[in-house]
């Protein structure tokens, strides 16, 4: 997540919180929400970025770091993201990144959250607003961005000495990049022509290509290096350690 000051529609300077890969403005620190800066149905204009100090009172309080004052939402979101990721890793799966997945994670986490319990209980309730189906809990978006940053870093790491074979990786909150393939990674086949978006597990990465187990009872199939990006659509997120299948 990137944090840079922006000039809002009414001339106030806020601290903006951005998607680090697409430059999308997610929110402003004071939670006035992104529409304090961007007109609905328009894109964020980079011309609004500024080096000027924040003039919005809400943002200034958060940036001042006053003892006992309110905490910065990016810091709160980071703490939430760490808790959600630890919970998912503990269960052996990557975290669910959609709003409902986030809400359910906090439903699980709230009872044992200690000092964070009131916050997690609020996040577990989510936002129900029949008049505005697009309204979501603002901390979800910031937490998702932290999670996606961590999962992206994770996707870029393979065991040392692994021959380099690259594949597409698509970030949940936008942006894609080429990442290396490692043993234990799960790759999804490009099913555009067949309609079958099967997922296989990489069992070996060699100079000549990779071996992929599709869990269909047959031995893992070998894909030449040049076949990898043609056969597979993307690499999926993974849990902290490869799953043991026994
Ligand atoms: Zn502000």
PDB file of C-alpha atoms and ligand atoms in Angstrom:
ATOM      1  CA  UNK A   1       0.000   0.000   0.000  1.00  0.00           C
ATOM      2  CA  UNK A   2       1.281   3.447  -0.901  1.00  0.00           C
ATOM      3  CA  UNK A   3       0.520   6.519   1.206  1.00  0.00           C
ATOM      4  CA  UNK A   4       0.700   9.904  -0.513  1.00  0.00           C
ATOM      5  CA  UNK A   5      -0.969  13.252   0.042  1.00  0.00           C
ATOM      6  CA  UNK A   6      -3.754  14.278  -2.338  1.00  0.00           C
ATOM      7  CA  UNK A   7      -5.850  17.392  -2.874  1.00  0.00           C
ATOM      8  CA  UNK A   8      -9.541  16.695  -2.236  1.00  0.00           C
ATOM      9  CA  UNK A   9     -12.530  18.090  -4.128  1.00  0.00           C
ATOM     10  CA  UNK A  10     -13.020  20.869  -1.578  1.00  0.00           C
ATOM     11  CA  UNK A  11      -9.335  21.860  -1.645  1.00  0.00           C
ATOM     12  CA  UNK A  12      -8.339  20.121   1.591  1.00  0.00           C
ATOM     13  CA  UNK A  13      -5.153  18.036   1.465  1.00  0.00           C
ATOM     14  CA  UNK A  14      -5.748  14.448   2.728  1.00  0.00           C
ATOM     15  CA  UNK A  15      -3.411  11.516   3.061  1.00  0.00           C
ATOM     16  CA  UNK A  16      -4.436   9.053   0.324  1.00  0.00           C
ATOM     17  CA  UNK A  17      -4.039   5.287   0.639  1.00  0.00           C
ATOM     18  CA  UNK A  18      -3.271   3.630  -2.716  1.00  0.00           C
ATOM     19  CA  UNK A  19      -3.049   0.218  -4.352  1.00  0.00           C
ATOM     20  CA  UNK A  20       0.718  -0.025  -4.867  1.00  0.00           C
ATOM     21  CA  UNK A  21       0.398  -1.916  -8.191  1.00  0.00           C
ATOM     22  CA  UNK A  22      -2.407  -0.044  -9.968  1.00  0.00           C
ATOM     23  CA  UNK A  23      -2.290   3.400  -8.331  1.00  0.00           C
ATOM     24  CA  UNK A  24      -5.997   3.066  -7.418  1.00  0.00           C
ATOM     25  CA  UNK A  25      -7.001   5.402  -4.585  1.00  0.00           C
ATOM     26  CA  UNK A  26      -8.603   3.106  -1.967  1.00  0.00           C
ATOM     27  CA  UNK A  27      -9.458   5.582   0.761  1.00  0.00           C
ATOM     28  CA  UNK A  28      -8.158   8.624   2.605  1.00  0.00           C
ATOM     29  CA  UNK A  29      -6.728   8.242   6.101  1.00  0.00           C
ATOM     30  CA  UNK A  30      -9.593  10.124   7.801  1.00  0.00           C
ATOM     31  CA  UNK A  31     -12.137   7.701   6.261  1.00  0.00           C
ATOM     32  CA  UNK A  32     -13.921  10.558   4.483  1.00  0.00           C
ATOM     33  CA  UNK A  33     -13.708   7.912   1.690  1.00  0.00           C
ATOM     34  CA  UNK A  34     -12.279   8.165  -1.801  1.00  0.00           C
ATOM     35  CA  UNK A  35     -15.168  10.321  -3.028  1.00  0.00           C
ATOM     36  CA  UNK A  36     -13.755  13.183  -0.988  1.00  0.00           C
ATOM     37  CA  UNK A  37     -11.087  13.198  -3.715  1.00  0.00           C
ATOM     38  CA  UNK A  38     -12.535  11.452  -6.795  1.00  0.00           C
ATOM     39  CA  UNK A  39     -15.880  12.242  -8.449  1.00  0.00           C
ATOM     40  CA  UNK A  40     -18.018   9.087  -8.813  1.00  0.00           C
ATOM     41  CA  UNK A  41     -17.559   7.372 -12.213  1.00  0.00           C
ATOM     42  CA  UNK A  42     -14.203   9.035 -12.829  1.00  0.00           C
ATOM     43  CA  UNK A  43     -10.665   7.762 -12.349  1.00  0.00           C
ATOM     44  CA  UNK A  44      -8.213   9.198  -9.889  1.00  0.00           C
ATOM     45  CA  UNK A  45      -6.170  11.905 -11.599  1.00  0.00           C
ATOM     46  CA  UNK A  46      -2.446  11.794 -10.587  1.00  0.00           C
ATOM     47  CA  UNK A  47      -2.452  15.602 -10.935  1.00  0.00           C
ATOM     48  CA  UNK A  48      -4.113  15.600  -7.497  1.00  0.00           C
ATOM     49  CA  UNK A  49      -0.980  14.141  -5.859  1.00  0.00           C
ATOM     50  CA  UNK A  50       0.777  16.796  -3.816  1.00  0.00           C
ATOM     51  CA  UNK A  51       3.864  17.225  -1.656  1.00  0.00           C
ATOM     52  CA  UNK A  52       1.984  19.735   0.532  1.00  0.00           C
ATOM     53  CA  UNK A  53       1.321  18.755   4.166  1.00  0.00           C
ATOM     54  CA  UNK A  54      -2.168  17.517   5.047  1.00  0.00           C
ATOM     55  CA  UNK A  55      -4.679  20.274   5.883  1.00  0.00           C
ATOM     56  CA  UNK A  56      -7.654  17.987   6.627  1.00  0.00           C
ATOM     57  CA  UNK A  57      -8.131  17.995  10.409  1.00  0.00           C
ATOM     58  CA  UNK A  58      -8.951  14.262  10.557  1.00  0.00           C
ATOM     59  CA  UNK A  59      -5.857  13.288   8.585  1.00  0.00           C
ATOM     60  CA  UNK A  60      -3.608  15.656  10.568  1.00  0.00           C
ATOM     61  CA  UNK A  61      -4.691  14.122  13.867  1.00  0.00           C
ATOM     62  CA  UNK A  62      -3.896  10.630  12.517  1.00  0.00           C
ATOM     63  CA  UNK A  63      -0.531  11.670  11.101  1.00  0.00           C
ATOM     64  CA  UNK A  64       0.480  13.625  14.216  1.00  0.00           C
ATOM     65  CA  UNK A  65       1.014  10.384  16.116  1.00  0.00           C
ATOM     66  CA  UNK A  66      -0.471  11.907  19.280  1.00  0.00           C
ATOM     67  CA  UNK A  67      -0.047   9.729  22.361  1.00  0.00           C
ATOM     68  CA  UNK A  68      -3.406   8.102  23.124  1.00  0.00           C
ATOM     69  CA  UNK A  69      -4.871   9.569  19.947  1.00  0.00           C
ATOM     70  CA  UNK A  70      -6.674   7.599  17.229  1.00  0.00           C
ATOM     71  CA  UNK A  71      -4.621   4.993  15.381  1.00  0.00           C
ATOM     72  CA  UNK A  72      -3.912   5.296  11.679  1.00  0.00           C
ATOM     73  CA  UNK A  73      -6.315   3.084   9.670  1.00  0.00           C
ATOM     74  CA  UNK A  74      -3.413   1.676   7.630  1.00  0.00           C
ATOM     75  CA  UNK A  75      -1.801   0.446  10.869  1.00  0.00           C
ATOM     76  CA  UNK A  76      -5.092  -1.032  12.098  1.00  0.00           C
ATOM     77  CA  UNK A  77      -5.592  -2.711   8.706  1.00  0.00           C
ATOM     78  CA  UNK A  78      -2.072  -4.150   8.836  1.00  0.00           C
ATOM     79  CA  UNK A  79      -2.816  -5.686  12.227  1.00  0.00           C
ATOM     80  CA  UNK A  80      -6.122  -7.104  10.923  1.00  0.00           C
ATOM     81  CA  UNK A  81      -4.367  -8.511   7.834  1.00  0.00           C
ATOM     82  CA  UNK A  82      -1.715 -10.223   9.965  1.00  0.00           C
ATOM     83  CA  UNK A  83      -4.448 -11.853  12.076  1.00  0.00           C
ATOM     84  CA  UNK A  84      -6.429 -13.003   9.020  1.00  0.00           C
ATOM     85  CA  UNK A  85      -3.311 -14.415   7.349  1.00  0.00           C
ATOM     86  CA  UNK A  86      -2.192 -16.248  10.497  1.00  0.00           C
ATOM     87  CA  UNK A  87      -5.691 -17.748  10.814  1.00  0.00           C
ATOM     88  CA  UNK A  88      -5.672 -18.907   7.173  1.00  0.00           C
ATOM     89  CA  UNK A  89      -2.126 -20.308   7.378  1.00  0.00           C
ATOM     90  CA  UNK A  90      -3.088 -22.156  10.522  1.00  0.00           C
ATOM     91  CA  UNK A  91      -5.885 -23.854   8.577  1.00  0.00           C
ATOM     92  CA  UNK A  92      -3.535 -24.555   5.654  1.00  0.00           C
ATOM     93  CA  UNK A  93      -5.292 -22.423   3.052  1.00  0.00           C
ATOM     94  CA  UNK A  94      -4.688 -19.018   1.526  1.00  0.00           C
ATOM     95  CA  UNK A  95      -7.094 -16.412   2.976  1.00  0.00           C
ATOM     96  CA  UNK A  96     -10.419 -15.730   1.222  1.00  0.00           C
ATOM     97  CA  UNK A  97     -10.029 -12.191  -0.088  1.00  0.00           C
ATOM     98  CA  UNK A  98     -13.592 -11.189  -1.005  1.00  0.00           C
ATOM     99  CA  UNK A  99     -15.733  -9.129   1.410  1.00  0.00           C
ATOM    100  CA  UNK A 100     -17.719 -12.118   2.641  1.00  0.00           C
ATOM    101  CA  UNK A 101     -14.524 -14.118   3.159  1.00  0.00           C
ATOM    102  CA  UNK A 102     -13.153 -11.218   5.205  1.00  0.00           C
ATOM    103  CA  UNK A 103     -16.315 -11.013   7.281  1.00  0.00           C
ATOM    104  CA  UNK A 104     -16.234 -14.757   8.024  1.00  0.00           C
ATOM    105  CA  UNK A 105     -12.564 -14.552   9.020  1.00  0.00           C
ATOM    106  CA  UNK A 106     -13.458 -11.958  11.646  1.00  0.00           C
ATOM    107  CA  UNK A 107     -16.406 -14.086  12.815  1.00  0.00           C
ATOM    108  CA  UNK A 108     -13.829 -16.815  13.557  1.00  0.00           C
ATOM    109  CA  UNK A 109     -11.248 -14.456  15.050  1.00  0.00           C
ATOM    110  CA  UNK A 110     -13.425 -12.211  17.243  1.00  0.00           C
ATOM    111  CA  UNK A 111     -14.036 -14.567  20.229  1.00  0.00           C
ATOM    112  CA  UNK A 112     -10.308 -14.944  21.029  1.00  0.00           C
ATOM    113  CA  UNK A 113      -9.091 -11.529  19.876  1.00  0.00           C
ATOM    114  CA  UNK A 114      -8.351 -10.090  23.334  1.00  0.00           C
ATOM    115  CA  UNK A 115      -7.996  -6.314  23.130  1.00  0.00           C
ATOM    116  CA  UNK A 116      -8.955  -6.340  19.457  1.00  0.00           C
ATOM    117  CA  UNK A 117     -12.262  -8.044  20.189  1.00  0.00           C
ATOM    118  CA  UNK A 118     -14.557  -4.976  19.866  1.00  0.00           C
ATOM    119  CA  UNK A 119     -12.942  -4.104  16.510  1.00  0.00           C
ATOM    120  CA  UNK A 120     -13.115  -7.687  15.208  1.00  0.00           C
ATOM    121  CA  UNK A 121     -16.738  -7.982  16.357  1.00  0.00           C
ATOM    122  CA  UNK A 122     -17.584  -4.864  14.368  1.00  0.00           C
ATOM    123  CA  UNK A 123     -15.762  -6.263  11.334  1.00  0.00           C
ATOM    124  CA  UNK A 124     -17.565  -9.589  11.805  1.00  0.00           C
ATOM    125  CA  UNK A 125     -20.935  -7.817  11.582  1.00  0.00           C
ATOM    126  CA  UNK A 126     -19.994  -6.133   8.310  1.00  0.00           C
ATOM    127  CA  UNK A 127     -22.274  -3.449   6.902  1.00  0.00           C
ATOM    128  CA  UNK A 128     -25.880  -4.203   6.033  1.00  0.00           C
ATOM    129  CA  UNK A 129     -27.457  -1.331   4.159  1.00  0.00           C
ATOM    130  CA  UNK A 130     -30.416  -2.285   1.939  1.00  0.00           C
ATOM    131  CA  UNK A 131     -30.453   1.195   0.416  1.00  0.00           C
ATOM    132  CA  UNK A 132     -26.835   1.008  -0.705  1.00  0.00           C
ATOM    133  CA  UNK A 133     -25.687  -2.450  -1.704  1.00  0.00           C
ATOM    134  CA  UNK A 134     -22.237  -1.114  -2.599  1.00  0.00           C
ATOM    135  CA  UNK A 135     -21.405   0.071   0.897  1.00  0.00           C
ATOM    136  CA  UNK A 136     -18.855  -2.126   2.648  1.00  0.00           C
ATOM    137  CA  UNK A 137     -16.855  -1.867   5.817  1.00  0.00           C
ATOM    138  CA  UNK A 138     -14.022   0.580   4.892  1.00  0.00           C
ATOM    139  CA  UNK A 139     -11.387  -1.424   6.772  1.00  0.00           C
ATOM    140  CA  UNK A 140     -12.040  -4.447   4.521  1.00  0.00           C
ATOM    141  CA  UNK A 141     -10.502  -2.716   1.494  1.00  0.00           C
ATOM    142  CA  UNK A 142      -7.410  -1.603   3.405  1.00  0.00           C
ATOM    143  CA  UNK A 143      -6.999  -5.027   5.011  1.00  0.00           C
ATOM    144  CA  UNK A 144      -7.402  -6.727   1.611  1.00  0.00           C
ATOM    145  CA  UNK A 145      -4.668  -4.507   0.200  1.00  0.00           C
ATOM    146  CA  UNK A 146      -2.239  -5.465   2.979  1.00  0.00           C
ATOM    147  CA  UNK A 147      -3.102  -9.151   2.507  1.00  0.00           C
ATOM    148  CA  UNK A 148      -2.636  -8.931  -1.252  1.00  0.00           C
ATOM    149  CA  UNK A 149       0.752  -7.218  -0.794  1.00  0.00           C
ATOM    150  CA  UNK A 150       1.878 -10.071   1.471  1.00  0.00           C
ATOM    151  CA  UNK A 151       0.510 -12.774  -0.862  1.00  0.00           C
ATOM    152  CA  UNK A 152       2.244 -11.089  -3.818  1.00  0.00           C
ATOM    153  CA  UNK A 153       5.566 -11.143  -1.959  1.00  0.00           C
ATOM    154  CA  UNK A 154       4.932 -14.794  -1.146  1.00  0.00           C
ATOM    155  CA  UNK A 155       4.124 -15.609  -4.791  1.00  0.00           C
ATOM    156  CA  UNK A 156       7.487 -14.193  -5.858  1.00  0.00           C
ATOM    157  CA  UNK A 157       9.519 -16.489  -3.612  1.00  0.00           C
ATOM    158  CA  UNK A 158      10.568 -20.030  -4.610  1.00  0.00           C
ATOM    159  CA  UNK A 159      13.190 -22.284  -3.000  1.00  0.00           C
ATOM    160  CA  UNK A 160      16.793 -21.219  -3.741  1.00  0.00           C
ATOM    161  CA  UNK A 161      18.323 -22.964  -6.741  1.00  0.00           C
ATOM    162  CA  UNK A 162      14.970 -23.494  -8.517  1.00  0.00           C
ATOM    163  CA  UNK A 163      15.446 -23.078 -12.307  1.00  0.00           C
ATOM    164  CA  UNK A 164      13.579 -19.979 -13.459  1.00  0.00           C
ATOM    165  CA  UNK A 165      10.221 -20.687 -15.090  1.00  0.00           C
ATOM    166  CA  UNK A 166       7.849 -17.724 -15.065  1.00  0.00           C
ATOM    167  CA  UNK A 167       4.061 -17.627 -14.980  1.00  0.00           C
ATOM    168  CA  UNK A 168       1.342 -14.999 -14.701  1.00  0.00           C
ATOM    169  CA  UNK A 169       0.114 -14.002 -11.236  1.00  0.00           C
ATOM    170  CA  UNK A 170      -3.034 -11.892 -10.843  1.00  0.00           C
ATOM    171  CA  UNK A 171      -3.451  -9.787  -7.720  1.00  0.00           C
ATOM    172  CA  UNK A 172      -6.937  -9.864  -6.170  1.00  0.00           C
ATOM    173  CA  UNK A 173      -7.088  -6.075  -5.891  1.00  0.00           C
ATOM    174  CA  UNK A 174      -5.700  -5.485  -9.380  1.00  0.00           C
ATOM    175  CA  UNK A 175      -2.399  -5.614 -11.178  1.00  0.00           C
ATOM    176  CA  UNK A 176      -0.586  -8.647 -12.573  1.00  0.00           C
ATOM    177  CA  UNK A 177       3.019  -9.709 -12.768  1.00  0.00           C
ATOM    178  CA  UNK A 178       5.251 -12.589 -13.832  1.00  0.00           C
ATOM    179  CA  UNK A 179       6.380 -14.765 -10.919  1.00  0.00           C
ATOM    180  CA  UNK A 180       8.610 -17.854 -10.674  1.00  0.00           C
ATOM    181  CA  UNK A 181       7.166 -21.376 -10.414  1.00  0.00           C
ATOM    182  CA  UNK A 182       8.281 -23.462  -7.420  1.00  0.00           C
ATOM    183  CA  UNK A 183       7.599 -26.973  -6.135  1.00  0.00           C
ATOM    184  CA  UNK A 184       4.277 -27.074  -4.263  1.00  0.00           C
ATOM    185  CA  UNK A 185       2.761 -24.207  -6.260  1.00  0.00           C
ATOM    186  CA  UNK A 186      -0.761 -24.692  -7.584  1.00  0.00           C
ATOM    187  CA  UNK A 187      -1.269 -23.662 -11.209  1.00  0.00           C
ATOM    188  CA  UNK A 188      -4.627 -23.252 -12.913  1.00  0.00           C
ATOM    189  CA  UNK A 189      -4.948 -24.487 -16.505  1.00  0.00           C
ATOM    190  CA  UNK A 190      -6.094 -22.014 -19.117  1.00  0.00           C
ATOM    191  CA  UNK A 191      -9.634 -23.299 -19.704  1.00  0.00           C
ATOM    192  CA  UNK A 192     -10.747 -20.635 -22.150  1.00  0.00           C
ATOM    193  CA  UNK A 193     -11.070 -23.156 -24.998  1.00  0.00           C
ATOM    194  CA  UNK A 194     -12.047 -26.271 -23.014  1.00  0.00           C
ATOM    195  CA  UNK A 195     -14.118 -24.757 -20.209  1.00  0.00           C
ATOM    196  CA  UNK A 196     -12.116 -26.775 -17.656  1.00  0.00           C
ATOM    197  CA  UNK A 197     -10.158 -24.553 -15.277  1.00  0.00           C
ATOM    198  CA  UNK A 198      -8.441 -27.426 -13.484  1.00  0.00           C
ATOM    199  CA  UNK A 199      -5.726 -26.819 -10.940  1.00  0.00           C
ATOM    200  CA  UNK A 200      -2.580 -28.916 -10.636  1.00  0.00           C
ATOM    201  CA  UNK A 201       0.269 -29.032  -8.143  1.00  0.00           C
ATOM    202  CA  UNK A 202       3.872 -28.584  -9.276  1.00  0.00           C
ATOM    203  CA  UNK A 203       5.979 -31.558  -8.165  1.00  0.00           C
ATOM    204  CA  UNK A 204       9.272 -30.623  -9.862  1.00  0.00           C
ATOM    205  CA  UNK A 205      10.909 -27.672 -11.598  1.00  0.00           C
ATOM    206  CA  UNK A 206      13.738 -28.640 -13.977  1.00  0.00           C
ATOM    207  CA  UNK A 207      15.790 -26.846 -16.580  1.00  0.00           C
ATOM    208  CA  UNK A 208      13.697 -28.503 -19.289  1.00  0.00           C
ATOM    209  CA  UNK A 209      10.330 -27.588 -17.761  1.00  0.00           C
ATOM    210  CA  UNK A 210       7.974 -28.510 -14.936  1.00  0.00           C
ATOM    211  CA  UNK A 211       6.092 -31.579 -13.673  1.00  0.00           C
ATOM    212  CA  UNK A 212       2.455 -31.022 -12.714  1.00  0.00           C
ATOM    213  CA  UNK A 213       0.216 -33.428 -10.792  1.00  0.00           C
ATOM    214  CA  UNK A 214      -3.468 -32.952 -11.660  1.00  0.00           C
ATOM    215  CA  UNK A 215      -4.580 -35.396  -8.950  1.00  0.00           C
ATOM    216  CA  UNK A 216      -6.319 -37.654 -11.481  1.00  0.00           C
ATOM    217  CA  UNK A 217      -4.471 -40.839 -10.554  1.00  0.00           C
ATOM    218  CA  UNK A 218      -2.022 -40.541 -13.451  1.00  0.00           C
ATOM    219  CA  UNK A 219       1.683 -39.728 -13.018  1.00  0.00           C
ATOM    220  CA  UNK A 220       2.557 -36.000 -13.065  1.00  0.00           C
ATOM    221  CA  UNK A 221       2.734 -34.623 -16.598  1.00  0.00           C
ATOM    222  CA  UNK A 222       5.801 -32.872 -17.964  1.00  0.00           C
ATOM    223  CA  UNK A 223       5.443 -29.435 -19.557  1.00  0.00           C
ATOM    224  CA  UNK A 224       8.248 -27.958 -21.598  1.00  0.00           C
ATOM    225  CA  UNK A 225       9.372 -24.529 -20.493  1.00  0.00           C
ATOM    226  CA  UNK A 226       7.677 -22.829 -23.473  1.00  0.00           C
ATOM    227  CA  UNK A 227       4.428 -24.734 -22.843  1.00  0.00           C
ATOM    228  CA  UNK A 228       3.993 -23.390 -19.304  1.00  0.00           C
ATOM    229  CA  UNK A 229       2.656 -19.927 -20.098  1.00  0.00           C
ATOM    230  CA  UNK A 230       0.549 -21.393 -22.927  1.00  0.00           C
ATOM    231  CA  UNK A 231      -1.034 -24.182 -20.868  1.00  0.00           C
ATOM    232  CA  UNK A 232      -1.554 -22.407 -17.560  1.00  0.00           C
ATOM    233  CA  UNK A 233      -3.514 -19.215 -16.915  1.00  0.00           C
ATOM    234  CA  UNK A 234      -2.042 -18.221 -13.566  1.00  0.00           C
ATOM    235  CA  UNK A 235      -0.417 -19.279 -10.316  1.00  0.00           C
ATOM    236  CA  UNK A 236      -2.738 -19.391  -7.311  1.00  0.00           C
ATOM    237  CA  UNK A 237      -2.125 -17.975  -3.848  1.00  0.00           C
ATOM    238  CA  UNK A 238      -0.648 -20.386  -1.403  1.00  0.00           C
ATOM    239  CA  UNK A 239      -0.638 -21.062   2.312  1.00  0.00           C
ATOM    240  CA  UNK A 240       2.577 -20.486   4.254  1.00  0.00           C
ATOM    241  CA  UNK A 241       3.835 -24.057   3.780  1.00  0.00           C
ATOM    242  CA  UNK A 242       3.026 -26.488   0.972  1.00  0.00           C
ATOM    243  CA  UNK A 243       0.183 -28.817   1.906  1.00  0.00           C
ATOM    244  CA  UNK A 244       1.191 -32.356   2.747  1.00  0.00           C
ATOM    245  CA  UNK A 245      -1.022 -34.818   0.911  1.00  0.00           C
ATOM    246  CA  UNK A 246      -0.977 -38.150   2.634  1.00  0.00           C
TER     247      UNK A 246
HETATM  248 ZN1  LIG B   1      -8.644  13.662   5.511  1.00  0.00          ZN
END
